[in-house]
C-alpha atoms as an extended CHARMM CRD file, in Angstrom:
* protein
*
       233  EXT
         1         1  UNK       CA            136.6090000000       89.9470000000      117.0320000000  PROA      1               0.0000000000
         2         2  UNK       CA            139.8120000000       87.9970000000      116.2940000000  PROA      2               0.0000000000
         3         3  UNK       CA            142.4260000000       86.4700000000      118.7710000000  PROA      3               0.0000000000
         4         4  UNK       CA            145.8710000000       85.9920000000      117.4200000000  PROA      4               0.0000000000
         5         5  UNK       CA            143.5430000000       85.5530000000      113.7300000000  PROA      5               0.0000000000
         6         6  UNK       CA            141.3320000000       83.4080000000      115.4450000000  PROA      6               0.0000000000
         7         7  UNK       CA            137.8910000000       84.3270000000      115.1820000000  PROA      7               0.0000000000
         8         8  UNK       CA            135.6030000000       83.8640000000      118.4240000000  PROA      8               0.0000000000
         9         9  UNK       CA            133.4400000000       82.2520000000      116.6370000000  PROA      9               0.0000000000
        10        10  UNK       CA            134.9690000000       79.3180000000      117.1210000000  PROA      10              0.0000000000
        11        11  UNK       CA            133.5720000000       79.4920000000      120.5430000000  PROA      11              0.0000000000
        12        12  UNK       CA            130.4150000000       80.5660000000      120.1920000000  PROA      12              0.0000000000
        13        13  UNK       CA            130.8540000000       84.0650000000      121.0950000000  PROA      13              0.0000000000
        14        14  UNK       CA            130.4810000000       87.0710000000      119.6980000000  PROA      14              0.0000000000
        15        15  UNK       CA            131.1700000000       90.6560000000      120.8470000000  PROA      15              0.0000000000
        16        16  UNK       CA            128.8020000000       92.6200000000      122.6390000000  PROA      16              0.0000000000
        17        17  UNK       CA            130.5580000000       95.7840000000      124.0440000000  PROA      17              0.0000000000
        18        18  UNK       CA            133.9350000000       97.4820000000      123.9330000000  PROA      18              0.0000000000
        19        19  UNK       CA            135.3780000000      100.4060000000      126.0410000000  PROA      19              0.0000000000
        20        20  UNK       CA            138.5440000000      101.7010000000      125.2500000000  PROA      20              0.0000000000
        21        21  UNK       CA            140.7330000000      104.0660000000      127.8650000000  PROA      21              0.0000000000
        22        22  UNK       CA            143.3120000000      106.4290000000      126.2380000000  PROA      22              0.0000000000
        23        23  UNK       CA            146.7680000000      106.0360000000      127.1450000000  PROA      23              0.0000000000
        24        24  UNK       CA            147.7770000000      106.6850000000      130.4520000000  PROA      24              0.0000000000
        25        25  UNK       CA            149.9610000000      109.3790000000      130.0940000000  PROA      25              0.0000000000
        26        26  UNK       CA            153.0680000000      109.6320000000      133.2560000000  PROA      26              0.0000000000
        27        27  UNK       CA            154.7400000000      113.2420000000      133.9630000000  PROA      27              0.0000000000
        28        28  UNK       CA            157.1110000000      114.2250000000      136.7590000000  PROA      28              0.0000000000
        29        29  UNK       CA            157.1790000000      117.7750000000      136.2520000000  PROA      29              0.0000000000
        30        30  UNK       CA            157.8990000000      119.8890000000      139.1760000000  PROA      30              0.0000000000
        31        31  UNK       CA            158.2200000000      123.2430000000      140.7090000000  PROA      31              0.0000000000
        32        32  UNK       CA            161.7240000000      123.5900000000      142.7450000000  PROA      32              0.0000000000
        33        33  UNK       CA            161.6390000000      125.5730000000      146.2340000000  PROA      33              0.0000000000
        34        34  UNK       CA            163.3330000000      129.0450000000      144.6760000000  PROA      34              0.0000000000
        35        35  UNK       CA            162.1910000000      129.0230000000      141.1440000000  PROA      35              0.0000000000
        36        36  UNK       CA            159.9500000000      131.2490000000      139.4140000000  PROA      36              0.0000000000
        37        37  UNK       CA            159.0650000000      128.5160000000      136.4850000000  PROA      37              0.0000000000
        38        38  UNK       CA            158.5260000000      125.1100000000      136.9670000000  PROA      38              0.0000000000
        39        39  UNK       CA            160.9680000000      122.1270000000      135.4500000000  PROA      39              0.0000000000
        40        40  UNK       CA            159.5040000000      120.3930000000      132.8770000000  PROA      40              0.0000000000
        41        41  UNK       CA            159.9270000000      117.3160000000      131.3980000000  PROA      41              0.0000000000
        42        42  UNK       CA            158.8110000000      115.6450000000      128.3340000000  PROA      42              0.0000000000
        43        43  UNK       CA            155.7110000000      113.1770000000      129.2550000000  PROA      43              0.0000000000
        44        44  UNK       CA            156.3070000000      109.5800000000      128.6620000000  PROA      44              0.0000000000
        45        45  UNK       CA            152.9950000000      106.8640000000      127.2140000000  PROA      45              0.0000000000
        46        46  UNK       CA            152.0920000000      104.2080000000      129.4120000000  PROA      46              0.0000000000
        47        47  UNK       CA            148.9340000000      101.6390000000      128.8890000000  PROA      47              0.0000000000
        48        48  UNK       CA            145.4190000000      101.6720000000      127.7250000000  PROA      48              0.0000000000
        49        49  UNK       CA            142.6450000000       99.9400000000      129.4250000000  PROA      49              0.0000000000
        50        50  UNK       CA            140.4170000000       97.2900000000      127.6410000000  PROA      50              0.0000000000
        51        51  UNK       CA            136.7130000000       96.2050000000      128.7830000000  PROA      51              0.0000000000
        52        52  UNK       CA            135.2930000000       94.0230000000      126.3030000000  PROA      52              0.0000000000
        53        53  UNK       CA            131.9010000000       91.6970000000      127.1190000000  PROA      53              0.0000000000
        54        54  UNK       CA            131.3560000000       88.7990000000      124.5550000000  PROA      54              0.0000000000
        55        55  UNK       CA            127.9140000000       86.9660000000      124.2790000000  PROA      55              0.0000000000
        56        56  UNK       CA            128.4290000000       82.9740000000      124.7410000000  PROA      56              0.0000000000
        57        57  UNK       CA            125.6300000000       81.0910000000      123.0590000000  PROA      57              0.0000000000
        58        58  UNK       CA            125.0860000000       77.2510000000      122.7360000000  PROA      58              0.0000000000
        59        59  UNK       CA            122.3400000000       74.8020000000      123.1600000000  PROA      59              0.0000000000
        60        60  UNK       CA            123.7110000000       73.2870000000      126.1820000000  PROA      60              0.0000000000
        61        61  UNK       CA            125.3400000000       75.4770000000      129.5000000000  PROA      61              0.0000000000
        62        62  UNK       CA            128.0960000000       72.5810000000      129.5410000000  PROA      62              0.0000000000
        63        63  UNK       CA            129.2330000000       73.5560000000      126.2560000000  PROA      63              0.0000000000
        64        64  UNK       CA            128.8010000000       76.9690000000      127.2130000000  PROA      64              0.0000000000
        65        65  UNK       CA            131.4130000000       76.3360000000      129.9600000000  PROA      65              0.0000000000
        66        66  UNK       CA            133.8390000000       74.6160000000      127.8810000000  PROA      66              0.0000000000
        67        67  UNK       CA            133.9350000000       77.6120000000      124.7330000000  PROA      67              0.0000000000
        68        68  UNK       CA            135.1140000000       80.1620000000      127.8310000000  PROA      68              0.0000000000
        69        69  UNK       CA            136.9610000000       78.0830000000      129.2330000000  PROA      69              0.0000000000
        70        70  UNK       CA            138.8550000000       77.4630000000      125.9110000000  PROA      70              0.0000000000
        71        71  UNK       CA            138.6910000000       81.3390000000      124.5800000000  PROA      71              0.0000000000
        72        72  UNK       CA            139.8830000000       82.5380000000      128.9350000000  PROA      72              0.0000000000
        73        73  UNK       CA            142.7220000000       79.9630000000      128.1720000000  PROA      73              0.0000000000
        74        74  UNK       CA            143.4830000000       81.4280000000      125.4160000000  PROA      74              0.0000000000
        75        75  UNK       CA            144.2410000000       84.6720000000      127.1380000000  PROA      75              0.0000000000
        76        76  UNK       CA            146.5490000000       83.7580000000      129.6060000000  PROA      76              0.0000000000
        77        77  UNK       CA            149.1810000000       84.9750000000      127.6080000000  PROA      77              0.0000000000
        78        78  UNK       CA            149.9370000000       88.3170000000      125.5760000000  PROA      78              0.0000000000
        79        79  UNK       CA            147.8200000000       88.6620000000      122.2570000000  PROA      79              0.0000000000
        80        80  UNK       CA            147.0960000000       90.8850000000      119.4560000000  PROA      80              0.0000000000
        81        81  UNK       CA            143.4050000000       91.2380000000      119.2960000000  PROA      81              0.0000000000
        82        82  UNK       CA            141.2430000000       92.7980000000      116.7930000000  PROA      82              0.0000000000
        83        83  UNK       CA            138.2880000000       94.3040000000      117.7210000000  PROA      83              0.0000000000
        84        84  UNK       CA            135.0380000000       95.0000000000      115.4420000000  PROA      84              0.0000000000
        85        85  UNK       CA            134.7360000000       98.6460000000      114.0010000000  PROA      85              0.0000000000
        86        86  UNK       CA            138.3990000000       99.1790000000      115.1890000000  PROA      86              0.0000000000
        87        87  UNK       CA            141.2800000000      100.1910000000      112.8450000000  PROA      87              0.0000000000
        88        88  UNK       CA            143.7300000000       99.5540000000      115.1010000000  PROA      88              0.0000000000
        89        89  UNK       CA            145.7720000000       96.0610000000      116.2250000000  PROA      89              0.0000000000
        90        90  UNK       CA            146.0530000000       95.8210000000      120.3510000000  PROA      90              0.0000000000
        91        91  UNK       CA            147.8940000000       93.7130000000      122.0340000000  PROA      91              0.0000000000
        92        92  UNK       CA            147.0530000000       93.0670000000      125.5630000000  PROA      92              0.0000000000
        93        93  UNK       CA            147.4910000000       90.3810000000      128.4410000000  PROA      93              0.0000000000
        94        94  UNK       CA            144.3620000000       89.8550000000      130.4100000000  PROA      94              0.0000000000
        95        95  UNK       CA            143.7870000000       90.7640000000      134.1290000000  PROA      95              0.0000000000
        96        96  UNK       CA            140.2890000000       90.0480000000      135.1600000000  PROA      96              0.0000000000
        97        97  UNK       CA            137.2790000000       88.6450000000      134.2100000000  PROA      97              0.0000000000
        98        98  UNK       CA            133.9200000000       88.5270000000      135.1470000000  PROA      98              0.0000000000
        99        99  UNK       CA            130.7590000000       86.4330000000      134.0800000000  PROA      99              0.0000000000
       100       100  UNK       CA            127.0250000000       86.6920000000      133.8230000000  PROA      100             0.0000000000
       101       101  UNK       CA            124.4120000000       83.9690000000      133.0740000000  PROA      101             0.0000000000
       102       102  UNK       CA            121.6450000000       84.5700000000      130.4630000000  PROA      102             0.0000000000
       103       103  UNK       CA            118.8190000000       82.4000000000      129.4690000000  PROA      103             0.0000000000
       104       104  UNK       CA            116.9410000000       82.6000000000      126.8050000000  PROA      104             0.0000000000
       105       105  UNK       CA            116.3010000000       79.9840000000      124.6000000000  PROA      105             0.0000000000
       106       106  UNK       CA            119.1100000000       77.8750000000      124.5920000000  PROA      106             0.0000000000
       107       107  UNK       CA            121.8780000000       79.0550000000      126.6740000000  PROA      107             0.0000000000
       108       108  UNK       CA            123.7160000000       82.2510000000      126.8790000000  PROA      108             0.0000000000
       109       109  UNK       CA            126.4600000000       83.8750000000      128.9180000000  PROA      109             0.0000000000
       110       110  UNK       CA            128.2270000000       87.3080000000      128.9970000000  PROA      110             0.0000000000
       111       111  UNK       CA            131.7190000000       87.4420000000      129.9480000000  PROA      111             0.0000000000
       112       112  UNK       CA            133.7560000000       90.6840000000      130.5060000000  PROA      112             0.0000000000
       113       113  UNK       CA            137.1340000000       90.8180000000      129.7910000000  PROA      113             0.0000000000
       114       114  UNK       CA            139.5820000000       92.9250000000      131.3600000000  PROA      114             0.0000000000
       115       115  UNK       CA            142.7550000000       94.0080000000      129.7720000000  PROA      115             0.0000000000
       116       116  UNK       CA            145.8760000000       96.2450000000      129.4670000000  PROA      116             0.0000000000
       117       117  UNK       CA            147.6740000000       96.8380000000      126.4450000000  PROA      117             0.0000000000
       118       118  UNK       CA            148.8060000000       99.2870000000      123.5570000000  PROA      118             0.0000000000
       119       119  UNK       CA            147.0110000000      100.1720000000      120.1260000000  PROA      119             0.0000000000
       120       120  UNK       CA            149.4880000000       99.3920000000      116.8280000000  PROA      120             0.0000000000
       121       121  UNK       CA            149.1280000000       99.1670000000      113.4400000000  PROA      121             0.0000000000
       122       122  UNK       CA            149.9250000000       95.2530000000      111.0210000000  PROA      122             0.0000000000
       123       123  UNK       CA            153.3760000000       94.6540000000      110.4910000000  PROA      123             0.0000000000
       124       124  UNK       CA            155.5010000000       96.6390000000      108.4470000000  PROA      124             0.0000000000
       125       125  UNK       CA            158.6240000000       95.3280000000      106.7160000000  PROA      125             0.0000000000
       126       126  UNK       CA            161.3040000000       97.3480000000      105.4910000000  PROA      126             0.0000000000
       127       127  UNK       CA            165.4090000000       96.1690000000      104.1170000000  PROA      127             0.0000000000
       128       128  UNK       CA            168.1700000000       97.6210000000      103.9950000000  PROA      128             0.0000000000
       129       129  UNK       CA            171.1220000000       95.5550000000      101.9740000000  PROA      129             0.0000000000
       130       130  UNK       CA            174.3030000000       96.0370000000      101.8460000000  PROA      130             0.0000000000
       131       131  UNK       CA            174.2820000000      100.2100000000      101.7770000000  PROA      131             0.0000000000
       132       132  UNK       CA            176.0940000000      102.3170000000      104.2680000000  PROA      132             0.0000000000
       133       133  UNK       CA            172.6040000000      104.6100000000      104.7180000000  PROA      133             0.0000000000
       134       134  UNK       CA            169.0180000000      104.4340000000      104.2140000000  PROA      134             0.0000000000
       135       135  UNK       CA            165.7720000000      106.4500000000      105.1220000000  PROA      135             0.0000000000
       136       136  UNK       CA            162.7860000000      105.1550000000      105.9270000000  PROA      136             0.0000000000
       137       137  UNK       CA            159.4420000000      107.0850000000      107.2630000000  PROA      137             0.0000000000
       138       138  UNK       CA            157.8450000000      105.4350000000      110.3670000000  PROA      138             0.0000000000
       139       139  UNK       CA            154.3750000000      104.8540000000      110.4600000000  PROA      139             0.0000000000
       140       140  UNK       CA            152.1890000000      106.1280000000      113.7600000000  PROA      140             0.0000000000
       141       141  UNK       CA            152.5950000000      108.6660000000      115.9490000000  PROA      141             0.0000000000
       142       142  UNK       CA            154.9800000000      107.2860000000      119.2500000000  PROA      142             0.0000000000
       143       143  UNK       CA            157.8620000000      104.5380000000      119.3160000000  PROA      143             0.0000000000
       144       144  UNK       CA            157.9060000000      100.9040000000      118.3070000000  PROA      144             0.0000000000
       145       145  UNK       CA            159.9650000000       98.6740000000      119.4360000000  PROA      145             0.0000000000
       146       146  UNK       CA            161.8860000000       96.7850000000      116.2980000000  PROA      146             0.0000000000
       147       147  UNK       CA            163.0180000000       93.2940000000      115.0420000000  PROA      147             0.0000000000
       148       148  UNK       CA            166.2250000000       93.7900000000      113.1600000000  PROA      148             0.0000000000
       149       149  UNK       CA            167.8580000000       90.5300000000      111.5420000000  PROA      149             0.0000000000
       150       150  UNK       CA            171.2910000000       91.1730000000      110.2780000000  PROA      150             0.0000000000
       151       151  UNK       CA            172.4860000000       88.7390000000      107.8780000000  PROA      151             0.0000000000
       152       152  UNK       CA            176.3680000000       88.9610000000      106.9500000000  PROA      152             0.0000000000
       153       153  UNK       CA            177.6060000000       88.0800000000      103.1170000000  PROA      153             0.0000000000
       154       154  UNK       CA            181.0090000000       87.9600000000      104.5380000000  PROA      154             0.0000000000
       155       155  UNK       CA            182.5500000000       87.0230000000      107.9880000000  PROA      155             0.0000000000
       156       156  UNK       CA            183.0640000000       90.4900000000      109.4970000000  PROA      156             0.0000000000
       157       157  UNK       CA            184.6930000000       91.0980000000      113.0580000000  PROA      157             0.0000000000
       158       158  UNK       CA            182.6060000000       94.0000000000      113.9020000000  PROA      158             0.0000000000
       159       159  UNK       CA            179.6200000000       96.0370000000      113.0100000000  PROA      159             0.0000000000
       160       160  UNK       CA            178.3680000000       99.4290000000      113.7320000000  PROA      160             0.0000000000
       161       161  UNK       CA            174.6650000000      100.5040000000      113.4260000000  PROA      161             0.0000000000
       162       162  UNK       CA            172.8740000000      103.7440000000      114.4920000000  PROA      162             0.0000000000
       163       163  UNK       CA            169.4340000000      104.9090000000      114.4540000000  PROA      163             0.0000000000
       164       164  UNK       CA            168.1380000000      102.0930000000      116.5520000000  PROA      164             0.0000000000
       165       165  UNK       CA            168.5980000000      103.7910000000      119.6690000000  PROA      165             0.0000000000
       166       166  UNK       CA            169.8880000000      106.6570000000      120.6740000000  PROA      166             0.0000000000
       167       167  UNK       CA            173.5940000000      105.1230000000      121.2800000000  PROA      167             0.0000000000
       168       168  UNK       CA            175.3000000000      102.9820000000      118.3390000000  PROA      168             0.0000000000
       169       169  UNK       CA            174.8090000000       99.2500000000      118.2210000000  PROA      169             0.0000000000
       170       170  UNK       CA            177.8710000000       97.0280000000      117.7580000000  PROA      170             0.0000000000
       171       171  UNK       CA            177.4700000000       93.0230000000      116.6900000000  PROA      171             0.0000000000
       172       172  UNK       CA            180.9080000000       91.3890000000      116.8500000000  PROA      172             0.0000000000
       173       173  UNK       CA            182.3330000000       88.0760000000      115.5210000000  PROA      173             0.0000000000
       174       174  UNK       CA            179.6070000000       87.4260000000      112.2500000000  PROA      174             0.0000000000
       175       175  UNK       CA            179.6590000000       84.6620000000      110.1920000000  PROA      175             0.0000000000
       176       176  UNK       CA            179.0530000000       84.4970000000      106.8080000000  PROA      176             0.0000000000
       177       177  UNK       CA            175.3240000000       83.9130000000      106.0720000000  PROA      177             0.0000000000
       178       178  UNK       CA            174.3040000000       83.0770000000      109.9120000000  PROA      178             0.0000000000
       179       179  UNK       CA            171.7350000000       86.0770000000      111.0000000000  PROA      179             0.0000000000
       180       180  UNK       CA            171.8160000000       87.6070000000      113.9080000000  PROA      180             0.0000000000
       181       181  UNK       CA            168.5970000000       88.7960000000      115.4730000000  PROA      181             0.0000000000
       182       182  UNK       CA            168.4950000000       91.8580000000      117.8780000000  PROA      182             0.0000000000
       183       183  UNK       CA            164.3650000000       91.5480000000      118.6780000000  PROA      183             0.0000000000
       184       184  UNK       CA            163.5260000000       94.7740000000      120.4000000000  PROA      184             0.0000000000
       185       185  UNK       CA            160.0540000000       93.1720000000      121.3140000000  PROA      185             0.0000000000
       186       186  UNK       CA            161.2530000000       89.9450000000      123.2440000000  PROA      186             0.0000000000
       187       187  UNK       CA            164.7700000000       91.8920000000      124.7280000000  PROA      187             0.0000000000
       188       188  UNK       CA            166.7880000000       88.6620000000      123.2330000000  PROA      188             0.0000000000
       189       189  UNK       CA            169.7370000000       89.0030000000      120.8810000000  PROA      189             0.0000000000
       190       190  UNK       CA            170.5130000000       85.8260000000      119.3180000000  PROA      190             0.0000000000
       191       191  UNK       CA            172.4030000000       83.3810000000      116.6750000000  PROA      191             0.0000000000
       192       192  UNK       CA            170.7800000000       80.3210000000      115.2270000000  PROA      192             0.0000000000
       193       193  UNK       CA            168.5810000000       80.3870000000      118.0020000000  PROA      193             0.0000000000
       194       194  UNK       CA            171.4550000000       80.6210000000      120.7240000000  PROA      194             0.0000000000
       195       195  UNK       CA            172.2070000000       83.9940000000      122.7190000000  PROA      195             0.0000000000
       196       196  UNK       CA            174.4130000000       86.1700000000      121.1360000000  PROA      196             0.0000000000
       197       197  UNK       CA            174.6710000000       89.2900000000      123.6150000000  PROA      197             0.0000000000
       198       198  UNK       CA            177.6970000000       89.0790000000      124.7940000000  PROA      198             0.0000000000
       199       199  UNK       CA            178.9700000000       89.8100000000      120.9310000000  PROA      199             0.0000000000
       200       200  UNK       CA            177.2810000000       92.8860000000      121.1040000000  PROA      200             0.0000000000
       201       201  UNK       CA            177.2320000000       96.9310000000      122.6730000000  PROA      201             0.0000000000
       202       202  UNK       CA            174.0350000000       98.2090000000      123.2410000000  PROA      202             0.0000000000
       203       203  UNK       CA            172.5800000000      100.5870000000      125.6770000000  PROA      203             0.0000000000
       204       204  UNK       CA            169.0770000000       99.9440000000      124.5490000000  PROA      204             0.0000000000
       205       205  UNK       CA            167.2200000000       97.0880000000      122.4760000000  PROA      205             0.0000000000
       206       206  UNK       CA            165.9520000000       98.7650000000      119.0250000000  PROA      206             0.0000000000
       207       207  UNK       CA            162.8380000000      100.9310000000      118.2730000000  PROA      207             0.0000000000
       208       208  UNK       CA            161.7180000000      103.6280000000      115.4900000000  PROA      208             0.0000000000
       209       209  UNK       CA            160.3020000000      106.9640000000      116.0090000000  PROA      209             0.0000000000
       210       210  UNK       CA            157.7320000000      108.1230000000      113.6760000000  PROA      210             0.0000000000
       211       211  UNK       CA            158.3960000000      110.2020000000      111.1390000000  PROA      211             0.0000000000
       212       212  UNK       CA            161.6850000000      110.3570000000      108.8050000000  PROA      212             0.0000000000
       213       213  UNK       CA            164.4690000000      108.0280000000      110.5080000000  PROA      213             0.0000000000
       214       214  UNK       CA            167.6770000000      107.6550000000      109.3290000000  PROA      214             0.0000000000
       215       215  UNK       CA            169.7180000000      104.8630000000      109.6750000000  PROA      215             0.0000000000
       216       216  UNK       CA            173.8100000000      103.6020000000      109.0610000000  PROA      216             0.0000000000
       217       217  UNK       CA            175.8290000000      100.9010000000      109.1960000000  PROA      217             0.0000000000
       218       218  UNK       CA            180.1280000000      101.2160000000      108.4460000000  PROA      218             0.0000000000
       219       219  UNK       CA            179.6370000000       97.8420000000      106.4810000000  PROA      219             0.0000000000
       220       220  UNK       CA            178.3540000000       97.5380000000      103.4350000000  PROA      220             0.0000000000
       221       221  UNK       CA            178.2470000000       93.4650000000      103.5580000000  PROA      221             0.0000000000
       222       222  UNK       CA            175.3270000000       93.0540000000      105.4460000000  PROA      222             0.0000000000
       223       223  UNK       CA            171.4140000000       92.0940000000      104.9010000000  PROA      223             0.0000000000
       224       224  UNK       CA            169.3410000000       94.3260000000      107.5570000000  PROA      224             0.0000000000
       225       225  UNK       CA            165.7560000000       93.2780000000      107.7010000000  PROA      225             0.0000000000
       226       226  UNK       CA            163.5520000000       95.2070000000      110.2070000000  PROA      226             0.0000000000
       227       227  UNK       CA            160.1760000000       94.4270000000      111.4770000000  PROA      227             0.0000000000
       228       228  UNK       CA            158.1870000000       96.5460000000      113.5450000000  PROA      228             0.0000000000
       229       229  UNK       CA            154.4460000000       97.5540000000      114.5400000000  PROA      229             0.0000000000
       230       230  UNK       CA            153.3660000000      101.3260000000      114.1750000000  PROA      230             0.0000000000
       231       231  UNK       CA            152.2720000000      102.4400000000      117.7360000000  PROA      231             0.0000000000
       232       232  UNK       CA            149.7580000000      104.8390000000      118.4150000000  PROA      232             0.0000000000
       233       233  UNK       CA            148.5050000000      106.8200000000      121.6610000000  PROA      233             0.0000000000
């Protein structure tokens, strides 16, 4: 099992056990006093839930203490974790844990980690320079949320994109050469690392749906790079 790329090996641990809960799945459907058929709506994803126990081994219990102390540490924030005999990437932020002593010869310990989080696929890259159009096919099988850089070769007042969301995106005042980032995945639009949102419309941050997407810009003097995860149920 890796963390971020880091293997837990460099704690000591190894994993033991994995369960893995589909996506919750949220409807609010209803049947209205006085109709024959009842209103439905389309069902939106929410989270998966994570139990994984990894074996701590060492020759001492104090060193023992430090690796999951170290690898727990390590958790505090959100990763992207990859799990033995998985295909898929998931990145989760932890919520409990739990820990049981073993003793064999040496020193062992089981901890179980609890987590929520979402199943995607690596990173896929994909550019779209200075064109008016381009199609692209999405990988997996619900939205992603997207990284889009926009680079201008020209100072432009204003630029129009759609198929990022289901509203047009507008960046205004770009400089020559200075990108602008609209990351979908932190909620941040910004300029050489400053934020940039109030030069820009949008009713939503960007994201793909799978399949065929199509998407435009009314400039044709601008560098669009787009990063983005597949996501899967």
């Amino acid at each position: 099992m890796k963390i971020d790329n880091i293997n837990i090996s460099r704690y000591g641990a190894r994993q033991k056990s994995c369960s893995i809960q589909p996506s919750e799945i949220i409807n609010e459907s209803e049947k209205i006093n006085g109709s024959v058929s009842p209103v439905f709506f389309r069902s939106e994803v929410g989270i998966k839930t994570l139990k994984i126990e990894l074996l701590f081994q060492a020759k001492r219990s104090e060193e023992i203490e430090k690796n999951i102390s170290d690898c727990t540490a390590l958790l505090l924030e959100p990763r992207v974790i990859k799990i033995d005999y998985q295909n898929f990437l998931y990145t989760v932020i932890l919520t409990k844990v739990d820990s049981t002593n073993e003793v064999k010869s040496g020193a062992a310990s089981i901890v179980t980690y609890n987590f929520i989080g979402y199943a995607c696929g690596t990173r896929k890259k994909l550019d779209f320079n200075q064109a008016l159009k381009a199609e692209w096919k999405i990988k997996g099988n619900i939205p992603t949320s997207a990284v889009v850089t926009i680079t201008p070769t020209l100072s432009i007042q204003s630029a129009t994109l759609t198929g990022f969301s289901d509203d047009p995106i507008t960046i205004r005042n770009l400089k020559k050469d200075q990108a602008v980032i609209l990351d979908g995945e932190a909620g941040t639009v910004t300029e050489a690392g400053q934020n940039k949102f109030k030069d820009v419309d949008l009713w939503a941050f960007p994201r793909l749906r799978p399949g065929m997407q199509t998407v435009t810009c009314d400039v044709e003097s601008l560098r669009i790079h787009v990063e983005y995860n597949p996501r899967y149920l």
